[in-house]
Short mmCIF file of C-alpha atoms and ligand atoms in Angstrom, two decimals:
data_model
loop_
_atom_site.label_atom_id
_atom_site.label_comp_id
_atom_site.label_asym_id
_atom_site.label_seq_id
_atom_site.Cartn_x
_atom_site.Cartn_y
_atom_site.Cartn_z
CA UNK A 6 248.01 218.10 66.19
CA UNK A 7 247.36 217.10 69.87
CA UNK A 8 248.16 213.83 71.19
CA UNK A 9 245.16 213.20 73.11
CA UNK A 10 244.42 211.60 76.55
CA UNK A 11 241.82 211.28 79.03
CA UNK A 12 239.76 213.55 79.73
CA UNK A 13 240.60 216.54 81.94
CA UNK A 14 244.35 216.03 81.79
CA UNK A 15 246.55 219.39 81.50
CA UNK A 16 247.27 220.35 78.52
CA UNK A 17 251.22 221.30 78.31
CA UNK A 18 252.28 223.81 75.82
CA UNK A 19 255.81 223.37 74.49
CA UNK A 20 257.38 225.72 71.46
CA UNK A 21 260.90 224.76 70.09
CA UNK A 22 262.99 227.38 68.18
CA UNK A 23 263.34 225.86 64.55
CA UNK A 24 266.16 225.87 62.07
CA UNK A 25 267.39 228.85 59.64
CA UNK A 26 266.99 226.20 57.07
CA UNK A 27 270.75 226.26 55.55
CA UNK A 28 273.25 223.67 56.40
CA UNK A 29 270.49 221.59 57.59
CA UNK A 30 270.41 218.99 59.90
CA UNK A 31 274.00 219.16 61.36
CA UNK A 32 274.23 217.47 64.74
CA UNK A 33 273.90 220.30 66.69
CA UNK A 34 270.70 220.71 65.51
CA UNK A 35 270.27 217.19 66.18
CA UNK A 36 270.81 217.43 69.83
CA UNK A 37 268.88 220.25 70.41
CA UNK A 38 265.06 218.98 69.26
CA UNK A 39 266.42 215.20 70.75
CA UNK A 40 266.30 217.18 73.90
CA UNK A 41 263.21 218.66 73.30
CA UNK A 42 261.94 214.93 72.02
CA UNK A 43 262.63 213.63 75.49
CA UNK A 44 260.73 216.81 77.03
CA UNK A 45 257.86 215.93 75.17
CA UNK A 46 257.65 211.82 75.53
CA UNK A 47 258.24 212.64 79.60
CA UNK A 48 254.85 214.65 79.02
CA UNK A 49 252.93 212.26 77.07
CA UNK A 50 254.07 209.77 79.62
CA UNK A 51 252.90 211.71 82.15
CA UNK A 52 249.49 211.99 80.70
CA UNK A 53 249.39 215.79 79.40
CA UNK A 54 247.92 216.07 76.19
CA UNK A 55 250.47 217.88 74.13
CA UNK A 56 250.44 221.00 71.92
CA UNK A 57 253.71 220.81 70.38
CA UNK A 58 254.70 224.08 68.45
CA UNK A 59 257.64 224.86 65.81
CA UNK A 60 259.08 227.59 63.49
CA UNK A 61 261.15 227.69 60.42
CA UNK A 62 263.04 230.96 60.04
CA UNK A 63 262.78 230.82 56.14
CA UNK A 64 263.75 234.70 55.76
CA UNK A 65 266.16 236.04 57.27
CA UNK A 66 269.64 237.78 57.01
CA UNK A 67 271.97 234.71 57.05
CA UNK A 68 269.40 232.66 54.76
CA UNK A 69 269.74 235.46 52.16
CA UNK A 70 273.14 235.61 52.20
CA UNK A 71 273.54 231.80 51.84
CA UNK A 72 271.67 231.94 48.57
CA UNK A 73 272.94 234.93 47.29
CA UNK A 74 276.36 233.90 48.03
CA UNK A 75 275.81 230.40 46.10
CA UNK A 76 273.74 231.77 43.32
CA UNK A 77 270.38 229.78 44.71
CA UNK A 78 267.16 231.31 44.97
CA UNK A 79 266.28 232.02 48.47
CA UNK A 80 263.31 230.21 48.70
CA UNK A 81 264.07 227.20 46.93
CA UNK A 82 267.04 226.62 49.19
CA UNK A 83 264.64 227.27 51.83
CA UNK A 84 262.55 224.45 50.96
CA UNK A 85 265.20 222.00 50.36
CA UNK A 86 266.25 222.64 53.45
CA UNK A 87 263.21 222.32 55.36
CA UNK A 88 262.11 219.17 53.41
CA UNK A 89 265.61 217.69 54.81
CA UNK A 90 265.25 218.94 58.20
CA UNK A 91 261.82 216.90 58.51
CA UNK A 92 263.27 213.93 56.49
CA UNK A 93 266.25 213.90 59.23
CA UNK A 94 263.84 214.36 62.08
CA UNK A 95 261.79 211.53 61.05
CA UNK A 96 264.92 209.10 60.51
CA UNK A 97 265.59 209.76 64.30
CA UNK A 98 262.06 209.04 65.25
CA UNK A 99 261.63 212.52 66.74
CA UNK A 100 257.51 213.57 67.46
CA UNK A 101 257.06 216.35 64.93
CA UNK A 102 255.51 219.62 65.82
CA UNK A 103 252.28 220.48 64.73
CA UNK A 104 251.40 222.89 63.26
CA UNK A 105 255.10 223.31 62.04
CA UNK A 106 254.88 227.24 60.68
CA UNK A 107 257.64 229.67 58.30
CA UNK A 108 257.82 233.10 59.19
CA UNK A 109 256.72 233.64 55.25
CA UNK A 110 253.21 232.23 55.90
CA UNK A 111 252.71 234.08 59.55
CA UNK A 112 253.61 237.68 58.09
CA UNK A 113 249.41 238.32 58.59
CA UNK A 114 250.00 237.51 62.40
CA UNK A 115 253.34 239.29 62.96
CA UNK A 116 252.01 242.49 60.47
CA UNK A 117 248.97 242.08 63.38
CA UNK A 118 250.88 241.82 65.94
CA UNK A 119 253.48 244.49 65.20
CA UNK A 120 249.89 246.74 65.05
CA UNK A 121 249.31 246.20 68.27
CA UNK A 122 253.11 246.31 69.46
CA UNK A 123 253.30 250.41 67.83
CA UNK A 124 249.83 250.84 69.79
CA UNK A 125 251.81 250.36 72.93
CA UNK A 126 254.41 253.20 72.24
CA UNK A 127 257.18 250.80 72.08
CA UNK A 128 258.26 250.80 68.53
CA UNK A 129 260.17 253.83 66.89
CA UNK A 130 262.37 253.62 63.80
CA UNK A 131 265.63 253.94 63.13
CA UNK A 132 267.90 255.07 59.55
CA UNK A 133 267.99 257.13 56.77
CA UNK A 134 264.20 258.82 55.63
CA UNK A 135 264.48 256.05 52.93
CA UNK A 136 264.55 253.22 55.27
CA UNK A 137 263.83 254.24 58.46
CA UNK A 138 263.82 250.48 60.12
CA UNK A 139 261.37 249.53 63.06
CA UNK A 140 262.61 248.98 66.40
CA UNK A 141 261.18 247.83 69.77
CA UNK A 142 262.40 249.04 72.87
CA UNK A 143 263.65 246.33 75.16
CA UNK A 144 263.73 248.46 78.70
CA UNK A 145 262.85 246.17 81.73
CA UNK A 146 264.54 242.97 79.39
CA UNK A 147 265.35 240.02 81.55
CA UNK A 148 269.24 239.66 81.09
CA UNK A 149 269.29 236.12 81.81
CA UNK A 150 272.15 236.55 84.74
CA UNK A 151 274.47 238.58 82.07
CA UNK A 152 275.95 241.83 82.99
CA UNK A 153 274.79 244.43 81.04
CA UNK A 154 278.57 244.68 79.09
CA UNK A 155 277.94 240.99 78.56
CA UNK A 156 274.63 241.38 77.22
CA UNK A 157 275.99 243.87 74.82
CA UNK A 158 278.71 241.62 73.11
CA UNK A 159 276.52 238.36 72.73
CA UNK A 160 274.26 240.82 71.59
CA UNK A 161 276.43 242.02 69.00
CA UNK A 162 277.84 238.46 68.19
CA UNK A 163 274.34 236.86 68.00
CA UNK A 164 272.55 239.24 65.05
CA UNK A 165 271.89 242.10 67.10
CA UNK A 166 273.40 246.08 66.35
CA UNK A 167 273.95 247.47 69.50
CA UNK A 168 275.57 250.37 67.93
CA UNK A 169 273.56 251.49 65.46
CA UNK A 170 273.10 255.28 65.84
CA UNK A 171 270.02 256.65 66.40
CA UNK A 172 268.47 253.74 69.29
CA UNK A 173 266.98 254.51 72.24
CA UNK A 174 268.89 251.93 73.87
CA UNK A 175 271.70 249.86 72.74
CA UNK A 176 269.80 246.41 72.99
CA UNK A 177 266.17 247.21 71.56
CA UNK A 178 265.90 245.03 68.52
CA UNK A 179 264.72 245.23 64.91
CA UNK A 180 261.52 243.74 64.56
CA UNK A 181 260.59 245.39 60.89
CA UNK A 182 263.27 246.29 58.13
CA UNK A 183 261.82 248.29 55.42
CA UNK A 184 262.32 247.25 52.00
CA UNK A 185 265.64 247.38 49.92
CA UNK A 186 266.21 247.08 46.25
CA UNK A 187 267.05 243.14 45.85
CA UNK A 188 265.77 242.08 49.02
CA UNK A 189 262.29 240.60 49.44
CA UNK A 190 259.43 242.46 50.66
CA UNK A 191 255.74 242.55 52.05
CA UNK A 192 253.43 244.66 52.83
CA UNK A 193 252.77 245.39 56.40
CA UNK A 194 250.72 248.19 58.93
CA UNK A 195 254.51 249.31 59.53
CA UNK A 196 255.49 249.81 55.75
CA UNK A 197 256.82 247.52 53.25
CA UNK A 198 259.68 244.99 54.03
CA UNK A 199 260.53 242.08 56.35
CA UNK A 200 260.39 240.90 59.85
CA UNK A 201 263.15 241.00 62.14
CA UNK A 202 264.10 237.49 64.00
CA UNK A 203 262.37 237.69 67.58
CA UNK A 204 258.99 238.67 66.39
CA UNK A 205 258.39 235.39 64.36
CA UNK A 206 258.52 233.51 67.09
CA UNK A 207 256.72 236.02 69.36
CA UNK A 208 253.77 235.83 67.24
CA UNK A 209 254.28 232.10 65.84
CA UNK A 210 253.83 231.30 69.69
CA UNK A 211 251.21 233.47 71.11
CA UNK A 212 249.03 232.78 67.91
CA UNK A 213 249.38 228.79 68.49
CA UNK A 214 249.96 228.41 71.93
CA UNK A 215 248.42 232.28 73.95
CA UNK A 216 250.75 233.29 76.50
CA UNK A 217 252.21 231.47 79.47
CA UNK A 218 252.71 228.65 78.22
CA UNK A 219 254.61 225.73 79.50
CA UNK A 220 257.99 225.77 77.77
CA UNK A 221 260.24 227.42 75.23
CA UNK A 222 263.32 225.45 73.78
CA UNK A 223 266.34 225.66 71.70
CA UNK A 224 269.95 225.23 72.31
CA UNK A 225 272.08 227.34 75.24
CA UNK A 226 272.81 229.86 72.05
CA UNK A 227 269.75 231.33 71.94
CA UNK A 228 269.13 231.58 76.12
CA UNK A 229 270.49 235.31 75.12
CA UNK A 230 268.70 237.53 73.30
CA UNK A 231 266.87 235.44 71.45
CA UNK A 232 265.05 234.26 74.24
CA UNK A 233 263.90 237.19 76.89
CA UNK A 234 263.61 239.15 72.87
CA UNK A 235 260.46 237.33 72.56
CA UNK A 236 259.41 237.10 76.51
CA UNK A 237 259.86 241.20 76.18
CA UNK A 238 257.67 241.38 73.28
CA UNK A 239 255.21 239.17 73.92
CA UNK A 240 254.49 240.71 77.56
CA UNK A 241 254.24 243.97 75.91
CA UNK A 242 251.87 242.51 73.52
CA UNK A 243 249.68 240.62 75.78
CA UNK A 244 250.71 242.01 79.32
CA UNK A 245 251.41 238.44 80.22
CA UNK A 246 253.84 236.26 81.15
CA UNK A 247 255.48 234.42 77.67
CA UNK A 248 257.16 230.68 78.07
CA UNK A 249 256.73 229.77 82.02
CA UNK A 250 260.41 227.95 81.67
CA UNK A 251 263.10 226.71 79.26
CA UNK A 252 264.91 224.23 77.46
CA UNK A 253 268.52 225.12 76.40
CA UNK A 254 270.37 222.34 75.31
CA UNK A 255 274.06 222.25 75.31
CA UNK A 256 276.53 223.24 72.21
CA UNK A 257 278.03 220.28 70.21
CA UNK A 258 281.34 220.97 69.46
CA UNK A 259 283.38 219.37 66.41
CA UNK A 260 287.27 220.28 66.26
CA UNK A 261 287.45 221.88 69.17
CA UNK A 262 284.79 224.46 68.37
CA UNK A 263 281.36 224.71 67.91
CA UNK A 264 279.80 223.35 65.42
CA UNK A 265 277.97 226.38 63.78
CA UNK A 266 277.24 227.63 59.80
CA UNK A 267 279.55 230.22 60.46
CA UNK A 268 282.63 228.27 61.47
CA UNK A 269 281.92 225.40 58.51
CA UNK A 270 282.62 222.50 60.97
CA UNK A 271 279.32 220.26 60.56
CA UNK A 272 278.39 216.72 60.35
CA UNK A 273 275.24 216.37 58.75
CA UNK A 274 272.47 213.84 59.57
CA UNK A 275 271.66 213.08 55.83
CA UNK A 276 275.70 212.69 55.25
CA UNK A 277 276.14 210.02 58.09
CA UNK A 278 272.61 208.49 56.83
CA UNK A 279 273.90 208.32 53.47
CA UNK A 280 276.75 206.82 54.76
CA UNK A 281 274.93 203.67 56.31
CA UNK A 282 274.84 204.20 59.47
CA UNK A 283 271.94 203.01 61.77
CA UNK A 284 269.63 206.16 62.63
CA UNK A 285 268.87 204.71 66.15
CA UNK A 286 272.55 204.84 66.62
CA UNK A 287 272.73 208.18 65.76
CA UNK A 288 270.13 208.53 68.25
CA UNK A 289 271.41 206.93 70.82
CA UNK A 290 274.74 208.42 70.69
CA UNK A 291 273.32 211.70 71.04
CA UNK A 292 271.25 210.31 73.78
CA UNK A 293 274.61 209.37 75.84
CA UNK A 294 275.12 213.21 76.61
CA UNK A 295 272.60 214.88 79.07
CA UNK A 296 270.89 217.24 77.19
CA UNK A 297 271.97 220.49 78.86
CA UNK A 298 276.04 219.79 78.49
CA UNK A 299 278.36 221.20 75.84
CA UNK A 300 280.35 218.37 74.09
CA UNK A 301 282.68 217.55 71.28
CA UNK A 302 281.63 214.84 68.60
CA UNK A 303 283.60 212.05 67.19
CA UNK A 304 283.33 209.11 65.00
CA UNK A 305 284.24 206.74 67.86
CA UNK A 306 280.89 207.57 69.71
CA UNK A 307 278.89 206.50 66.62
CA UNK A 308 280.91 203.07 67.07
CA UNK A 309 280.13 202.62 70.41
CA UNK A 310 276.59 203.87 70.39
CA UNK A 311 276.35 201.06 67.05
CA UNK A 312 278.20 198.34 69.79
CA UNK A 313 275.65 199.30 72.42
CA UNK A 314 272.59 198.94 70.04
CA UNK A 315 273.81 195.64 68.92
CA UNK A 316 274.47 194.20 72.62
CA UNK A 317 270.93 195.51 73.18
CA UNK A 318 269.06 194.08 69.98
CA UNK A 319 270.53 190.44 71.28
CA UNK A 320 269.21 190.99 74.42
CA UNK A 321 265.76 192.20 73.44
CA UNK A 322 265.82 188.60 71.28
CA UNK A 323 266.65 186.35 74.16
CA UNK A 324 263.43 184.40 75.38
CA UNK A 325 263.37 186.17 79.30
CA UNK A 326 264.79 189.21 81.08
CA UNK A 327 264.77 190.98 84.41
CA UNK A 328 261.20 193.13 85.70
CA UNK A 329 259.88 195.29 83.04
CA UNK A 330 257.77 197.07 85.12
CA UNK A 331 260.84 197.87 87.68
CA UNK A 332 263.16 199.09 84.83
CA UNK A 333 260.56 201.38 83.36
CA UNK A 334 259.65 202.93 86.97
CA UNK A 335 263.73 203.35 87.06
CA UNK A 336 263.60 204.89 83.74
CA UNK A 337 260.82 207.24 84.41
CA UNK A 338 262.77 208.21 87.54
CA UNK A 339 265.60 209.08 85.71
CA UNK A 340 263.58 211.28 82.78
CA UNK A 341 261.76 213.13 85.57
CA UNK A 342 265.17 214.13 87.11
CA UNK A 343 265.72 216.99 84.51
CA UNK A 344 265.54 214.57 80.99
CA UNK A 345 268.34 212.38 82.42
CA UNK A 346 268.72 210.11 79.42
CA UNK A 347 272.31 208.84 80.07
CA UNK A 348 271.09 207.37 83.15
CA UNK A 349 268.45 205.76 81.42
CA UNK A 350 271.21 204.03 78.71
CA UNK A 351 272.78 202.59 81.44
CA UNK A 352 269.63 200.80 83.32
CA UNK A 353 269.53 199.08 79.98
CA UNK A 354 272.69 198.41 80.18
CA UNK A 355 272.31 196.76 82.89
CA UNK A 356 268.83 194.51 81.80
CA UNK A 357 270.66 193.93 79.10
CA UNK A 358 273.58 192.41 80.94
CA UNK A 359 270.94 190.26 83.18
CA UNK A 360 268.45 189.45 79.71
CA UNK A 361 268.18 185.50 79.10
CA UNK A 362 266.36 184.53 82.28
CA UNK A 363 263.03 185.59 83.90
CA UNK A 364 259.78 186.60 82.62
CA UNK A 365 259.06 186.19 79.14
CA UNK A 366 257.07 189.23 78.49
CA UNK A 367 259.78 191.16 79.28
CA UNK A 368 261.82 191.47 76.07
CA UNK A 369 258.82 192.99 74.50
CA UNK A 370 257.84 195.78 76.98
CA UNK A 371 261.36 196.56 77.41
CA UNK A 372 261.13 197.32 73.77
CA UNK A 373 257.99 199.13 74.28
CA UNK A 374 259.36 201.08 77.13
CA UNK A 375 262.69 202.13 75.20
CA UNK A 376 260.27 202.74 72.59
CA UNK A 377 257.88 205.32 73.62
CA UNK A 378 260.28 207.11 76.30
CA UNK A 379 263.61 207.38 74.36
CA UNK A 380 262.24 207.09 70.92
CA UNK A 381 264.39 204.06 70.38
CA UNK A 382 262.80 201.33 68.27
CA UNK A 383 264.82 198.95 68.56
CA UNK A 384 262.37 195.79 66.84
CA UNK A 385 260.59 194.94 63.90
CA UNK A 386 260.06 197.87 61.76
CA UNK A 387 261.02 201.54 61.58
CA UNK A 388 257.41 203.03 62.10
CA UNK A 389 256.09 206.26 62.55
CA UNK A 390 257.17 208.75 64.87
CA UNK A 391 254.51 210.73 67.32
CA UNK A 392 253.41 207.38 68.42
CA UNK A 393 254.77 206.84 71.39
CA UNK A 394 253.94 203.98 73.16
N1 LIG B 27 265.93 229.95 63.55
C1 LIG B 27 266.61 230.22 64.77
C2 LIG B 27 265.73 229.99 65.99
S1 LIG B 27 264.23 230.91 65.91
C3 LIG B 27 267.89 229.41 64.89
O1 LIG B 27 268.58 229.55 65.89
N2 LIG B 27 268.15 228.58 63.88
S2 LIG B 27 269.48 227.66 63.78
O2 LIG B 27 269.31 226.92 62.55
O3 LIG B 27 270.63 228.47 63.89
O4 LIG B 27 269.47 226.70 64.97
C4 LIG B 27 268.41 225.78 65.15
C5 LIG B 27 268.45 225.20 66.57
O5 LIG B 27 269.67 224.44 66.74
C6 LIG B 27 268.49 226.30 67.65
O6 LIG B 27 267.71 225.89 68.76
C7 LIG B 27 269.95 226.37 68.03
O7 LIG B 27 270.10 226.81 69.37
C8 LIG B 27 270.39 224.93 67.87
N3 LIG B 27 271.83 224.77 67.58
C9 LIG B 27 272.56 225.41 66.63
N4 LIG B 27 273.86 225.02 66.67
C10 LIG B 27 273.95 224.10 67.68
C11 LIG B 27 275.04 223.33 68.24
N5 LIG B 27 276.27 223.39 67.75
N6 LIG B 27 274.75 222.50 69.26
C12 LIG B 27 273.49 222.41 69.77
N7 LIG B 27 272.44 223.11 69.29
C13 LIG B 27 272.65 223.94 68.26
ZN1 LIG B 28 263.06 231.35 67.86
#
């Protein structure tokens, strides 16, 4: 869906990186498409129109393992996990993507694409005669200011095989796996079996959005490979440009590491929902960390962020307040400086502080204002996100 606005405003094209849907919506996760949230109310505010894209990565290595491991079927756990992801999303009031697509439902556009791709010369395969995989060379790959021994290990740690023998170059990446007894399969113009991970959202994108367009996002993990993956694909595809810039958002951390599937260390949305507490002050405490640092959660922030709501909520109730109109130019100020949504919570801070005397309107479009930029609604009744405003 587009959010639509006048006439002849610029459309901007954002894509966000979705989940691997296991172990579903831990805060991490949270952060991440909050960030991108605030990237896209900034643009509505603006006046773009907005074409908002997302994937789910429901097949894929870790996915399979997850449900083989616990005895689930893949793609029920899949779906569970999706259906939770969106029901999290929506608690927090963040604008969903439309269209929202799985990599199981674009395998005619990445079989299509992956066509095109071998028509280049860039593909080859790779294993025994039985399973000789499909691989796309990555020569002239941005390195995102690694070295190239650093590239190699986050390679490595990040589901890449730099040392599998028979590649033309350590870093080109799988982008078809033929079929294995147990493992699903589909038919494709490479041979039967499964995409790798960057493709998806090489052709998810370029199929929704064409190339160069505005913005890719995700968290700092995936700034490397997962990132210039795609960009390399995609300009071999359409010998264009792929996202024009980025959003990485920073790593939460929970006991001292991050908080990943891997290491087992989440805090789930659902859990703390579950557990009563307030969904804007989930929001808002994510909201108190700019969106491009690494931090560590704890329990006390939830407390605070809850104290700060409540101060706020009082204030939003008293009959006056300070210059709506002055606190939402100072709030815009602060978005447009690179999404700088602590600096925001502290402006209202401050009205709040000053609330009790002044114009009368006030309470209201500061509620508006909080409303449409932050995604905090903060009066009457829950509503609907992807209206802002
Ligand atoms: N399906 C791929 C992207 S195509 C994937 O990375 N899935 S994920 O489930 O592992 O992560 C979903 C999003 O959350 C990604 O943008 C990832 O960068 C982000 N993310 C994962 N862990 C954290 C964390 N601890 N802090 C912040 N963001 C995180
Ligand atoms: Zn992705």
């Amino acid at each position: 869906m587009r959010h639509p606005v006048a006439a002849g405003q610029r459309l901007a094209r954002v894509y966000a990186c979705g989940i691997t849907p296991y172990d579903a919506t831990h805060l991490g996760h949270a952060f991440t498409y909050l960030g991108v949230d605030l990237l896209n109310r900034a643009l509505l505010d603006a006046g773009h129109e907005l074409q908002y894209v997302q994937n789910v990565t429901d097949v894929d290595d870790p996915l399979l393992e997850r449900a083989e491991a616990t005895g689930t079927d893949w793609q029920e756990l899949a779906q569970q996990q999706t259906d939770l992801f969106r029901a999290d999303m929506t608690a927090l009031r963040v604008i969903p993507p439309d269209p929202y697509l799985g990599v199981v439902e674009s395998l005619g556009v990445i079989g299509d694409y992956l066509r095109q791709l071998h028509a280049t010369g860039r593909l080859y395969q790779v294993g025994d005669p039985e399973h000789p995989d499909w691989y796309c060379d990555m020569t002239g790959i941005d390195l995102a200011g690694l070295s190239p021994a650093e590239a190699l290990a986050i390679f490595a740690e990040r589901g890449g095989d730099p040392d599998r023998p028979g590649k033309r170059n350590p870093l080109d990446c799988l982008v078809w796996r033929m079929a294995r007894p147990g493992e699903p399969a589909w038919k494709s113009p490479l041979g039967e079996g499964r995409p790798g991970w960057h493709i998806e959202c090489t052709a998810i994108a370029v199929s929704t959005l064409g190339a160069a367009f505005d913005v890719q996002a995700g968290g700092s993990d995936l700034a490397f490979p997962h990132h210039p993956m795609c960009a390399a694909e995609a300009t071999a595809l359409t010998g264009q440009p792929f996202a024009q810039s980025y959003l990485h958002a920073g790593m939460v951390g929970y006991d001292g590491e991050k908080m990943s599937k891997s290491r087992g260390n989440l805090v789930f949305v659902s859990t703390l929902l579950a557990e009563g507490f307030d969904p804007m002050a989930i929001r808002l405490a994510l909201l108190a960390h700019h969106y491009r640092d690494d931090w560590e959660f704890g329990y006390p922030e939830l407390d605070a962020a809850q104290r700060r709501l409540d101060t706020w909520r009082v204030a939003l109730a008293a009959p006056a307040g300070p210059d709506a109109e002055l606190f939402r130019t100072r709030v815009r100020k602060a978005l447009r400086d690179d999404l700088d949504a602590p600096r925001a919570l502290v402006l209202m801070d401050e009205w709040a502080g000053d609330a009790g005397t002044g114009d009368p309107q006030a309470p209201a479009q500061i509620a508006a204002t909080l409303d449409a930029l932050l995604g905090l609604r903060l009066a009457g009744d829950a509503g609907q996100p992807g209206e802002p405003g």
